[in-house]
Short mmCIF file of C-alpha atoms in Angstrom, two decimals:
data_model
loop_
_atom_site.label_atom_id
_atom_site.label_comp_id
_atom_site.label_asym_id
_atom_site.label_seq_id
_atom_site.Cartn_x
_atom_site.Cartn_y
_atom_site.Cartn_z
CA MET A 1 -23.29 -32.68 -25.24
CA LYS A 2 -22.68 -29.16 -26.50
CA GLU A 3 -26.22 -28.69 -27.75
CA ASN A 4 -27.50 -29.36 -24.21
CA ILE A 5 -25.80 -26.24 -22.80
CA PRO A 6 -28.26 -23.30 -22.80
CA VAL A 7 -25.44 -20.72 -22.67
CA ALA A 8 -22.47 -20.19 -24.99
CA VAL A 9 -19.31 -21.25 -23.13
CA HIS A 10 -15.84 -20.96 -24.71
CA ASN A 11 -12.54 -21.99 -23.14
CA LEU A 12 -9.89 -19.44 -24.13
CA GLY A 13 -7.03 -21.27 -22.44
CA SER A 14 -7.94 -22.42 -18.92
CA PRO A 15 -6.44 -25.81 -17.94
CA GLU A 16 -9.24 -26.23 -15.37
CA GLY A 17 -11.99 -25.32 -17.80
CA GLY A 18 -13.41 -28.84 -17.70
CA SER A 19 -14.06 -28.45 -13.95
CA LEU A 20 -16.95 -26.05 -14.57
CA ASP A 21 -20.25 -27.67 -15.53
CA PHE A 22 -22.85 -25.56 -17.32
CA THR A 23 -25.20 -28.49 -18.02
CA ARG A 24 -26.55 -28.75 -14.45
CA GLU A 25 -30.25 -28.11 -14.05
CA GLU A 26 -29.88 -26.34 -10.69
CA LEU A 27 -27.71 -23.63 -12.26
CA TYR A 28 -30.72 -22.50 -14.29
CA GLU A 29 -33.49 -23.40 -11.85
CA ARG A 30 -32.24 -20.75 -9.42
CA MET A 31 -32.44 -17.95 -11.99
CA ASP A 32 -35.37 -15.61 -12.43
CA ALA A 33 -36.43 -14.24 -15.82
CA PRO A 34 -34.03 -11.26 -15.95
CA LEU A 35 -31.02 -13.46 -15.18
CA VAL A 36 -32.05 -16.18 -17.62
CA ASP A 37 -32.43 -13.55 -20.32
CA LEU A 38 -28.91 -12.30 -19.65
CA ALA A 39 -27.48 -15.82 -19.43
CA VAL A 40 -28.70 -16.85 -22.87
CA ARG A 41 -27.50 -13.59 -24.43
CA LEU A 42 -24.06 -13.21 -22.85
CA PRO A 43 -21.27 -15.60 -23.83
CA VAL A 44 -19.08 -17.01 -21.08
CA PHE A 45 -15.34 -17.08 -21.72
CA LEU A 46 -13.24 -19.32 -19.49
CA VAL A 47 -9.80 -17.84 -18.87
CA SER A 48 -6.61 -18.71 -17.00
CA GLU A 49 -5.32 -16.64 -14.10
CA ALA A 50 -2.88 -14.77 -16.33
CA GLN A 51 -5.65 -14.02 -18.80
CA MET A 52 -7.99 -12.79 -16.06
CA ASP A 53 -5.32 -10.51 -14.56
CA HIS A 54 -4.64 -9.02 -17.97
CA LEU A 55 -8.34 -8.32 -18.56
CA TYR A 56 -9.20 -6.99 -15.10
CA PRO A 57 -9.71 -3.19 -15.36
CA PRO A 58 -7.62 -0.82 -13.19
CA GLU A 59 -10.74 0.81 -11.69
CA ARG A 60 -11.71 -2.54 -10.21
CA ARG A 61 -8.37 -3.03 -8.46
CA ARG A 62 -9.08 -0.56 -5.67
CA PHE A 63 -10.14 -1.83 -2.26
CA PHE A 64 -10.74 -0.65 1.29
CA PRO A 65 -8.18 -2.19 3.69
CA GLU A 66 -10.09 -4.04 6.34
CA ARG A 67 -8.35 -3.07 9.57
CA PRO A 68 -8.01 0.68 8.87
CA LEU A 69 -11.64 0.75 7.71
CA ARG A 70 -12.86 -0.90 10.91
CA GLU A 71 -10.84 1.55 13.00
CA ARG A 72 -12.19 4.53 11.09
CA LEU A 73 -15.78 3.34 11.38
CA ARG A 74 -15.32 2.77 15.11
CA ALA A 75 -13.95 6.29 15.54
CA LEU A 76 -16.88 7.74 13.60
CA ARG A 77 -19.37 5.88 15.79
CA GLU A 78 -17.68 7.15 18.94
CA ARG A 79 -17.77 10.69 17.58
CA GLY A 80 -21.51 10.51 17.14
CA PRO A 81 -23.72 12.14 14.49
CA GLY A 82 -22.00 14.74 12.36
CA GLU A 83 -23.26 18.20 11.51
CA GLU A 84 -26.37 18.60 9.41
CA GLY A 85 -25.51 18.51 5.74
CA GLU A 86 -22.20 16.74 6.34
CA ASP A 87 -21.26 14.21 3.66
CA PRO A 88 -21.48 10.81 5.40
CA PHE A 89 -19.01 9.07 3.06
CA ALA A 90 -16.32 11.77 2.99
CA PRO A 91 -14.50 10.51 6.13
CA LEU A 92 -13.85 7.16 4.41
CA GLU A 93 -12.65 8.20 0.96
CA ASP A 94 -8.98 8.53 1.83
CA LEU A 95 -8.93 4.81 2.68
CA ASP A 96 -9.73 3.82 -0.89
CA ARG A 97 -6.44 2.35 -2.09
CA GLY A 98 -4.98 1.12 -5.32
CA GLU A 99 -3.17 -2.02 -6.35
CA ASP A 100 -1.14 -2.41 -3.15
CA LEU A 101 -3.95 -4.72 -1.96
CA TRP A 102 -4.46 -6.47 -5.28
CA GLY A 103 -2.13 -9.39 -4.62
CA ARG A 104 -3.98 -10.28 -1.43
CA VAL A 105 -7.53 -10.16 -2.73
CA LYS A 106 -7.43 -11.10 -6.41
CA GLU A 107 -7.95 -14.79 -5.59
CA VAL A 108 -11.47 -13.99 -4.34
CA VAL A 109 -12.22 -10.96 -6.53
CA ALA A 110 -10.76 -11.65 -9.98
CA VAL A 111 -12.60 -14.96 -10.15
CA GLY A 112 -15.18 -13.56 -12.52
CA LEU A 113 -15.55 -10.44 -14.60
CA TYR A 114 -18.30 -8.73 -16.58
CA LEU A 115 -17.25 -6.41 -19.40
CA ARG A 116 -19.86 -4.34 -21.19
CA GLU A 117 -17.56 -3.78 -24.17
CA ALA A 118 -15.27 -6.26 -25.89
CA PRO A 119 -11.55 -5.46 -25.64
CA GLU A 120 -9.69 -4.07 -28.62
CA ARG A 121 -8.17 -6.57 -31.05
CA PRO A 122 -4.58 -6.25 -29.68
CA VAL A 123 -5.85 -6.95 -26.14
CA LYS A 124 -7.78 -9.98 -27.37
CA GLU A 125 -4.72 -11.35 -29.13
CA ARG A 126 -2.65 -10.88 -25.98
CA VAL A 127 -5.33 -12.66 -23.94
CA LEU A 128 -5.23 -15.61 -26.31
CA HIS A 129 -1.43 -15.68 -26.11
CA LEU A 130 -1.56 -15.87 -22.30
CA GLY A 131 -3.83 -18.94 -22.35
CA GLU A 132 -2.83 -22.59 -22.59
CA GLU A 133 -3.12 -23.58 -26.21
CA GLY A 134 -4.02 -27.17 -25.39
CA ALA A 135 -7.08 -25.97 -23.49
CA ARG A 136 -8.33 -23.68 -26.24
CA THR A 137 -10.23 -24.78 -29.31
CA GLY A 138 -10.22 -23.06 -32.68
CA GLU A 139 -13.96 -22.50 -32.27
CA ALA A 140 -13.36 -20.62 -28.99
CA GLU A 141 -10.69 -18.41 -30.54
CA GLU A 142 -12.93 -17.59 -33.47
CA ALA A 143 -15.87 -16.83 -31.17
CA TYR A 144 -13.76 -14.54 -29.00
CA LEU A 145 -12.15 -12.59 -31.81
CA GLY A 146 -15.52 -12.16 -33.50
CA HIS A 147 -17.46 -11.11 -30.41
CA ALA A 148 -18.13 -7.36 -30.13
CA GLY A 149 -20.57 -7.07 -27.23
CA PRO A 150 -20.71 -7.63 -23.47
CA ALA A 151 -19.54 -10.91 -21.98
CA VAL A 152 -18.84 -12.77 -18.75
CA TYR A 153 -15.39 -14.11 -17.96
CA LEU A 154 -14.76 -16.84 -15.38
CA CYS A 155 -11.42 -18.17 -14.10
CA PRO A 156 -11.84 -21.91 -13.38
CA GLU A 157 -8.46 -22.13 -11.60
CA ARG A 158 -9.58 -19.61 -9.00
CA VAL A 159 -13.05 -21.13 -8.74
CA VAL A 160 -11.52 -24.54 -7.94
CA ALA A 161 -8.93 -23.08 -5.56
CA TRP A 162 -11.58 -21.09 -3.65
CA ALA A 163 -13.77 -24.18 -3.33
CA ASP A 164 -10.82 -26.20 -2.03
CA ARG A 165 -9.88 -23.56 0.55
CA GLU A 166 -13.44 -23.36 1.87
CA GLY A 167 -14.20 -27.07 1.61
CA VAL A 168 -17.30 -26.51 -0.52
CA PRO A 169 -18.32 -28.06 -3.86
CA VAL A 170 -16.85 -26.44 -6.96
CA PRO A 171 -20.34 -25.91 -8.51
CA LEU A 172 -21.35 -23.78 -5.54
CA VAL A 173 -18.47 -21.37 -6.11
CA GLN A 174 -18.98 -21.46 -9.87
CA ASP A 175 -22.65 -20.57 -9.58
CA THR A 176 -22.05 -17.85 -6.97
CA VAL A 177 -19.45 -16.14 -9.15
CA TYR A 178 -21.55 -16.53 -12.30
CA TYR A 179 -24.65 -15.05 -10.68
CA HIS A 180 -22.54 -12.19 -9.30
CA GLU A 181 -21.32 -11.30 -12.79
CA LEU A 182 -24.84 -11.55 -14.20
CA GLY A 183 -25.78 -9.14 -11.42
CA HIS A 184 -23.29 -6.64 -12.80
CA ALA A 185 -24.81 -7.14 -16.24
CA LEU A 186 -28.26 -6.53 -14.75
CA MET A 187 -27.02 -3.23 -13.31
CA ASP A 188 -25.33 -2.17 -16.56
CA THR A 189 -27.87 0.54 -17.36
CA ALA A 190 -25.68 3.66 -17.67
CA ASP A 191 -25.86 3.83 -21.45
CA PHE A 192 -25.71 7.61 -21.91
CA PHE A 193 -24.19 8.72 -18.60
CA PRO A 194 -20.94 8.07 -16.72
CA ASP A 195 -20.94 4.90 -14.62
CA PRO A 196 -20.70 5.69 -10.88
CA TYR A 197 -18.76 2.44 -10.35
CA ARG A 198 -15.59 4.49 -10.84
CA GLU A 199 -16.43 6.33 -7.63
CA SER A 200 -15.42 4.54 -4.42
CA TRP A 201 -18.95 4.81 -3.01
CA GLY A 202 -20.37 3.51 -6.30
CA ARG A 203 -18.15 0.45 -6.11
CA VAL A 204 -19.39 -0.28 -2.59
CA VAL A 205 -23.01 -0.09 -3.68
CA GLU A 206 -22.62 -2.12 -6.86
CA GLU A 207 -20.43 -4.93 -5.46
CA SER A 208 -22.76 -5.36 -2.49
CA LEU A 209 -25.77 -5.49 -4.80
CA ALA A 210 -24.08 -7.96 -7.16
CA ASN A 211 -23.48 -10.23 -4.18
CA LEU A 212 -27.11 -9.74 -3.16
CA VAL A 213 -28.19 -10.91 -6.62
CA ALA A 214 -26.00 -14.00 -6.18
CA PHE A 215 -27.01 -14.71 -2.57
CA ARG A 216 -30.73 -14.59 -3.35
CA ARG A 217 -30.33 -17.57 -5.70
CA PHE A 218 -29.64 -19.91 -2.76
CA ARG A 219 -31.53 -21.32 0.20
CA GLY A 220 -30.71 -23.18 3.39
CA ARG A 221 -27.23 -24.62 3.85
CA GLU A 222 -26.14 -23.47 0.42
CA ALA A 223 -27.01 -19.88 1.32
CA ALA A 224 -24.94 -20.15 4.51
CA ARG A 225 -21.99 -21.40 2.49
CA VAL A 226 -22.34 -18.54 0.05
CA ALA A 227 -22.36 -16.11 2.99
CA ARG A 228 -19.07 -17.63 4.13
CA LEU A 229 -17.61 -17.15 0.67
CA ILE A 230 -18.60 -13.49 0.69
CA ARG A 231 -16.85 -13.02 4.04
CA ASP A 232 -13.60 -13.87 2.25
CA GLN A 233 -13.98 -10.85 0.01
CA PRO A 234 -12.98 -7.20 0.63
CA PRO A 235 -15.23 -4.97 2.76
CA GLU A 236 -17.09 -3.34 -0.14
CA TYR A 237 -18.46 -6.72 -1.25
CA ARG A 238 -20.10 -7.63 2.07
CA GLY A 239 -23.04 -5.24 2.29
CA TYR A 240 -25.52 -7.60 0.60
CA ALA A 241 -27.46 -8.33 3.80
CA ALA A 242 -27.81 -4.65 4.68
CA ALA A 243 -28.92 -3.94 1.11
CA ALA A 244 -31.59 -6.62 1.41
CA ALA A 245 -33.06 -4.82 4.45
CA PHE A 246 -34.26 -1.88 2.34
CA PRO A 247 -38.00 -1.76 1.65
CA GLU A 248 -39.07 -2.95 -1.78
CA THR A 249 -40.39 0.46 -2.83
CA PHE A 250 -39.08 3.85 -1.82
CA PRO A 251 -38.66 6.77 -1.28
CA LEU A 252 -42.41 7.57 -1.51
CA PHE A 253 -43.18 6.69 2.10
CA PRO A 254 -44.60 8.93 4.80
CA ARG A 255 -42.00 10.56 7.01
CA GLU A 256 -43.03 8.41 9.99
CA VAL A 257 -42.26 5.21 8.11
CA TRP A 258 -38.76 6.33 7.23
CA GLU A 259 -38.16 7.64 10.74
CA GLU A 260 -39.01 4.25 12.21
CA TRP A 261 -37.02 2.35 9.60
CA TRP A 262 -33.87 4.46 9.87
CA TRP A 263 -34.10 4.53 13.65
CA ARG A 264 -33.93 0.75 13.66
CA TYR A 265 -31.17 0.33 11.10
CA ARG A 266 -29.04 3.49 11.16
CA ARG A 267 -27.12 5.74 13.50
CA PHE A 268 -27.73 8.89 11.47
CA PRO A 269 -31.47 8.75 10.65
CA TRP A 270 -32.31 12.44 10.25
CA ARG A 271 -29.57 13.06 7.70
CA LEU A 272 -30.61 10.23 5.42
CA ARG A 273 -34.29 10.90 5.90
CA ARG A 274 -33.80 14.45 4.70
CA VAL A 275 -31.93 13.22 1.62
CA LEU A 276 -34.71 10.75 0.86
CA GLU A 277 -37.45 13.30 1.25
CA GLU A 278 -35.71 15.73 -1.09
CA ALA A 279 -34.63 13.20 -3.70
CA PRO A 280 -36.45 14.15 -6.94
CA TRP A 281 -36.95 10.62 -8.22
CA THR A 282 -38.91 7.43 -7.79
CA VAL A 283 -38.36 3.77 -8.58
CA TYR A 284 -41.96 2.82 -9.26
CA GLY A 285 -42.18 0.90 -12.49
CA SER A 286 -38.68 -0.55 -12.11
CA SER A 287 -38.39 -4.26 -12.93
CA SER A 288 -36.24 -4.81 -9.83
CA PRO A 289 -37.52 -3.89 -6.36
CA GLY A 290 -35.75 -2.17 -3.52
CA LEU A 291 -32.22 -0.84 -3.58
CA LEU A 292 -31.30 -2.84 -6.70
CA GLY A 293 -34.08 -1.31 -8.76
CA SER A 294 -33.24 2.16 -7.49
CA TRP A 295 -29.57 1.76 -8.39
CA ARG A 296 -30.41 0.53 -11.89
CA GLU A 297 -32.80 3.43 -12.44
CA SER A 298 -30.41 5.97 -10.99
CA LYS A 299 -27.68 4.82 -13.38
CA ARG A 300 -30.02 4.57 -16.36
CA ARG A 301 -31.30 8.11 -15.96
CA GLY A 302 -28.07 9.61 -14.64
CA LEU A 303 -29.93 10.61 -11.47
CA TRP A 304 -26.92 9.96 -9.24
CA ARG A 305 -25.37 13.16 -10.59
CA ASP A 306 -28.04 15.22 -8.83
CA PRO A 307 -26.51 16.48 -5.53
CA HIS A 308 -29.36 15.14 -3.38
CA VAL A 309 -29.41 11.73 -5.03
CA ARG A 310 -25.62 11.51 -4.95
CA LEU A 311 -25.66 12.28 -1.25
CA PHE A 312 -28.23 9.54 -0.76
CA TRP A 313 -26.06 6.94 -2.49
CA ARG A 314 -22.97 8.03 -0.58
CA ALA A 315 -24.95 7.60 2.63
CA VAL A 316 -26.08 4.16 1.48
CA ALA A 317 -22.46 3.18 0.78
CA ARG A 318 -21.49 4.30 4.28
CA MET A 319 -24.35 2.26 5.72
CA LEU A 320 -23.35 -0.86 3.77
CA LEU A 321 -19.76 -0.62 4.98
CA GLU A 322 -20.87 -0.05 8.57
CA GLU A 323 -23.30 -2.95 8.65
CA ALA A 324 -20.96 -5.38 6.91
CA ASN A 325 -17.81 -4.49 8.86
CA ALA A 326 -19.07 -3.74 12.34
#
């Protein structure tokens, strides 16, 4: 059966590893060429909850608390448009919190993980120690210790538990989480520049776009179920629908087009329109359309460090939080 699996899957110690099926045709039928290319290149390591928690980076354990965020956004709407040149994301940054929320959200966040670099040898050995030996094969251990590149990690225990809580099939959760992590791999373009994910606004943009990558794989009832799964996640993960509303190519549109578009979708159109008009960049030629292609290109070329482009992305992050948590 192993030769029938198009991707390399290794169980590092997950008792529920057998619950995830990577032989299903629909898992691959939903992928487009960029995702298939990533899937066949990136190994998948199945890990227990303890292993996942040990691997999960500190910068990914920060979240916006839902109720305070809603209250702040409501207050900002009641205040009305700010002054010209005001940073639209600044009023939200103090809400970005550390691990005090981790225990409440890790069951729907630390289900999957993409790492662009393999951990150091001591971390790998600790990960193996935290797994269940009976679930791990010698081949998996050898593959993990010898792997030096990017990889996807999935936690079958949390996949199964999430499916049980929501009353949906396990494969639906498995595929959603897997596509989400491939989405992170697709956006891993910051080779020579700092990754804006470490910024709170960057996390909002990237997690929303990763969920957009996952959501677009589904249709009909399955898509509705995936939308319900996303509602379980923290606020910064929910902006996928707002991200999908962006035009496929921008910002090279006439002013009138942007005025109409932002008037329909935003409460601060002039501020964002000015940022867009002044942004010294374009996404034409990107392999991914819309906001996703712009984010990949902005990371690849380090464009987000430009003050105008940075302001644009901070405004986008504000928009995604507003639309997803209204």
